[in-house]
mmCIF file of C-alpha atoms in Angstrom:
data_model
loop_
_atom_site.group_PDB
_atom_site.id
_atom_site.type_symbol
_atom_site.label_atom_id
_atom_site.label_comp_id
_atom_site.label_asym_id
_atom_site.label_seq_id
_atom_site.Cartn_x
_atom_site.Cartn_y
_atom_site.Cartn_z
ATOM 1 C CA MET A 1 111.030 115.132 110.888
ATOM 2 C CA SER A 2 113.942 112.839 111.660
ATOM 3 C CA ASP A 3 112.554 110.352 114.190
ATOM 4 C CA LEU A 4 109.142 108.835 113.467
ATOM 5 C CA GLY A 5 108.499 107.988 117.097
ATOM 6 C CA ALA A 6 110.051 111.078 118.739
ATOM 7 C CA GLU A 7 106.801 112.904 119.503
ATOM 8 C CA LYS A 8 104.308 110.052 119.646
ATOM 9 C CA SER A 9 104.143 106.379 118.807
ATOM 10 C CA PHE A 10 103.931 105.336 115.168
ATOM 11 C CA ARG A 11 101.664 102.318 114.682
ATOM 12 C CA LEU A 12 102.783 100.849 111.372
ATOM 13 C CA ASN A 13 100.173 99.231 109.137
ATOM 14 C CA ARG A 14 101.974 98.558 105.830
ATOM 15 C CA VAL A 15 105.190 99.390 103.982
ATOM 16 C CA PHE A 16 105.185 99.951 100.210
ATOM 17 C CA THR A 17 108.238 100.078 97.939
ATOM 18 C CA VAL A 18 108.290 103.094 95.634
ATOM 19 C CA GLY A 19 111.294 102.590 93.387
ATOM 20 C CA ASP A 20 114.286 102.762 95.740
ATOM 21 C CA ASP A 21 112.230 104.566 98.403
ATOM 22 C CA LEU A 22 109.661 103.424 100.981
ATOM 23 C CA LEU A 23 106.169 104.640 101.818
ATOM 24 C CA LEU A 24 105.023 103.882 105.367
ATOM 25 C CA GLU A 25 101.313 103.800 106.171
ATOM 26 C CA ASP A 26 100.184 103.867 109.794
ATOM 27 C CA ILE A 27 96.915 102.353 111.065
ATOM 28 C CA ASN A 28 95.073 105.672 110.506
ATOM 29 C CA GLY A 29 96.234 106.155 106.910
ATOM 30 C CA HIS A 30 98.926 108.709 107.714
ATOM 31 C CA LEU A 31 101.779 108.382 105.228
ATOM 32 C CA THR A 32 105.512 108.922 105.665
ATOM 33 C CA TYR A 33 107.841 108.831 102.653
ATOM 34 C CA LEU A 34 111.398 107.625 103.326
ATOM 35 C CA ASP A 35 114.493 108.115 101.199
ATOM 36 C CA GLY A 36 115.648 104.625 100.271
ATOM 37 C CA ALA A 37 119.371 105.371 100.560
ATOM 38 C CA THR A 38 119.309 107.029 103.989
ATOM 39 C CA LEU A 39 115.894 105.987 105.368
ATOM 40 C CA ALA A 40 115.434 109.643 106.323
ATOM 41 C CA PRO A 41 111.816 110.861 106.182
ATOM 42 C CA ARG A 42 111.229 113.246 103.261
ATOM 43 C CA TRP A 43 107.596 114.167 103.903
ATOM 44 C CA ALA A 44 104.393 113.167 105.677
ATOM 45 C CA TYR A 45 100.796 113.271 104.458
ATOM 46 C CA TYR A 46 97.775 113.244 106.771
ATOM 47 C CA GLY A 47 94.937 113.743 104.267
ATOM 48 C CA LEU A 48 93.691 110.173 103.768
ATOM 49 C CA PRO A 49 90.368 109.401 105.478
ATOM 50 C CA ARG A 50 91.682 105.895 106.301
ATOM 51 C CA THR A 51 94.318 103.475 105.031
ATOM 52 C CA PHE A 52 94.605 102.764 101.310
ATOM 53 C CA ASP A 53 91.941 100.326 100.094
ATOM 54 C CA GLU A 54 94.583 98.426 98.100
ATOM 55 C CA ALA A 55 98.324 98.943 97.628
ATOM 56 C CA PRO A 56 99.007 102.260 95.866
ATOM 57 C CA ASP A 57 100.931 102.473 92.613
ATOM 58 C CA TRP A 58 103.605 104.971 91.613
ATOM 59 C CA THR A 59 105.178 106.704 88.651
ATOM 60 C CA GLU A 60 108.441 108.648 88.483
ATOM 61 C CA SER A 61 106.669 111.733 89.853
ATOM 62 C CA SER A 62 103.598 110.516 91.795
ATOM 63 C CA ILE A 63 102.069 108.039 94.205
ATOM 64 C CA ILE A 64 98.505 107.106 93.238
ATOM 65 C CA GLY A 65 96.083 105.246 95.490
ATOM 66 C CA LEU A 66 92.481 104.757 96.548
ATOM 67 C CA SER A 67 91.075 105.461 99.988
ATOM 68 C CA LYS A 68 87.380 105.417 100.834
ATOM 69 C CA ASP A 69 86.265 105.678 97.170
ATOM 70 C CA ARG A 70 88.596 108.586 96.383
ATOM 71 C CA VAL A 71 91.641 108.721 94.116
ATOM 72 C CA TYR A 72 94.678 110.391 95.713
ATOM 73 C CA VAL A 73 97.605 111.593 93.571
ATOM 74 C CA LEU A 74 100.557 112.722 95.683
ATOM 75 C CA SER A 75 103.874 114.180 94.540
ATOM 76 C CA ARG A 76 106.822 111.917 95.326
ATOM 77 C CA ARG A 77 108.965 115.034 95.727
ATOM 78 C CA ASN A 78 107.006 116.789 98.485
ATOM 79 C CA GLY A 79 103.824 114.809 99.301
ATOM 80 C CA LEU A 80 101.460 117.513 98.057
ATOM 81 C CA GLU A 81 98.229 116.606 96.272
ATOM 82 C CA GLU A 82 98.671 116.924 92.510
ATOM 83 C CA LEU A 83 94.926 116.533 91.972
ATOM 84 C CA ASP A 84 92.057 117.232 94.343
ATOM 85 C CA PRO A 85 90.881 113.820 95.614
ATOM 86 C CA ALA A 86 88.342 112.599 93.046
ATOM 87 C CA THR A 87 85.497 110.150 93.619
ATOM 88 C CA ALA A 88 86.173 106.851 91.864
ATOM 89 C CA SER A 89 82.665 105.370 92.343
ATOM 90 C CA VAL A 90 84.033 101.823 92.298
ATOM 91 C CA VAL A 91 84.933 99.117 94.792
ATOM 92 C CA PRO A 92 88.461 97.920 93.979
ATOM 93 C CA SER A 93 88.874 94.162 93.804
ATOM 94 C CA ALA A 94 92.694 94.361 93.703
ATOM 95 C CA ALA A 95 95.494 96.932 93.584
ATOM 96 C CA PRO A 96 95.238 99.510 90.787
ATOM 97 C CA VAL A 97 98.040 100.457 88.401
ATOM 98 C CA ALA A 98 98.845 103.837 86.913
ATOM 99 C CA ASN A 99 100.873 105.606 84.303
ATOM 100 C CA ASP A 100 101.387 109.367 84.104
ATOM 101 C CA THR A 101 97.861 109.988 82.781
ATOM 102 C CA THR A 102 95.548 107.149 83.807
ATOM 103 C CA LEU A 103 94.727 104.956 86.802
ATOM 104 C CA TYR A 104 93.421 101.471 85.964
ATOM 105 C CA ILE A 105 91.257 100.021 88.736
ATOM 106 C CA PRO A 106 90.178 96.371 88.877
ATOM 107 C CA THR A 107 86.672 96.335 90.316
ATOM 108 C CA TYR A 108 83.762 94.069 91.097
ATOM 109 C CA ARG A 109 80.757 94.138 88.810
ATOM 110 C CA THR A 110 77.775 96.043 90.144
ATOM 111 C CA PRO A 111 74.144 96.260 89.032
ATOM 112 C CA SER A 112 74.855 99.744 87.666
ATOM 113 C CA GLY A 113 78.045 98.763 85.822
ATOM 114 C CA ASN A 114 79.377 95.434 84.640
ATOM 115 C CA LYS A 115 82.919 96.695 84.136
ATOM 116 C CA THR A 116 85.749 94.815 85.837
ATOM 117 C CA ILE A 117 88.518 97.279 84.933
ATOM 118 C CA VAL A 118 87.823 101.017 85.013
ATOM 119 C CA ALA A 119 90.057 103.889 83.852
ATOM 120 C CA VAL A 120 90.317 107.194 85.745
ATOM 121 C CA ASN A 121 91.942 110.241 84.134
ATOM 122 C CA LEU A 122 94.602 111.590 86.515
ATOM 123 C CA ALA A 123 94.421 115.123 85.096
ATOM 124 C CA ASP A 124 90.853 115.738 86.246
ATOM 125 C CA GLY A 125 89.631 112.609 88.068
ATOM 126 C CA TYR A 126 87.140 111.762 85.314
ATOM 127 C CA ARG A 127 86.059 108.126 85.317
ATOM 128 C CA GLY A 128 86.287 107.108 81.684
ATOM 129 C CA TRP A 129 86.084 103.855 79.851
ATOM 130 C CA GLY A 130 85.917 100.411 81.356
ATOM 131 C CA ILE A 131 85.989 96.853 80.132
ATOM 132 C CA ARG A 132 84.355 93.673 81.330
ATOM 133 C CA THR A 133 86.346 90.502 81.707
ATOM 134 C CA GLU A 134 84.796 87.071 81.881
ATOM 135 C CA ASP A 135 85.439 86.856 85.639
ATOM 136 C CA ASP A 136 86.171 89.354 88.391
ATOM 137 C CA VAL A 137 89.774 90.573 88.535
ATOM 138 C CA GLU A 138 90.928 89.622 92.025
ATOM 139 C CA VAL A 139 94.696 89.750 91.601
ATOM 140 C CA ASP A 140 96.862 92.852 91.400
ATOM 141 C CA LEU A 141 97.378 94.204 87.913
ATOM 142 C CA ALA A 142 100.923 94.388 86.566
ATOM 143 C CA LYS A 143 102.566 96.912 84.309
ATOM 144 C CA ALA A 144 105.318 96.455 81.801
ATOM 145 C CA GLY A 145 108.097 98.841 80.979
ATOM 146 C CA LEU A 146 110.496 101.075 82.870
ATOM 147 C CA HIS A 147 110.440 100.733 86.709
ATOM 148 C CA GLY A 148 107.681 98.140 86.762
ATOM 149 C CA GLY A 149 106.378 99.964 83.891
ATOM 150 C CA ASP A 150 104.519 102.625 82.185
ATOM 151 C CA MET A 151 101.636 101.279 80.255
#
């Protein structure tokens, strides 16, 4: 996998920075991870049902994102799923953030749940606690700490 367009065209949708590396997303949700120093592709992932709903987040070891109400946790090393895609049961209102154990998803209030930030356990996909803010959270969350942060 050295030339993205060698076998067929690559219709780029978005580019995400992942530390020093890049994650390319095509219009169908296919992902290609590029080494930041050489821009050489490291791996490709074709398991998303569509593009990410919001920009994915990353940790030192993983890329974490939402696509079609499912949480995807992919290894930065090889692109393999670290967790079977788990149902989030929320509509994200902005980009989520993650640490090594938890994904925090800003979401719109619904009749069945007035939470505006929901936590999902990355070990098993369990949707845990949530909090309600005065208004909907419609801007991307930020993390503090190392590399844009670990919460």
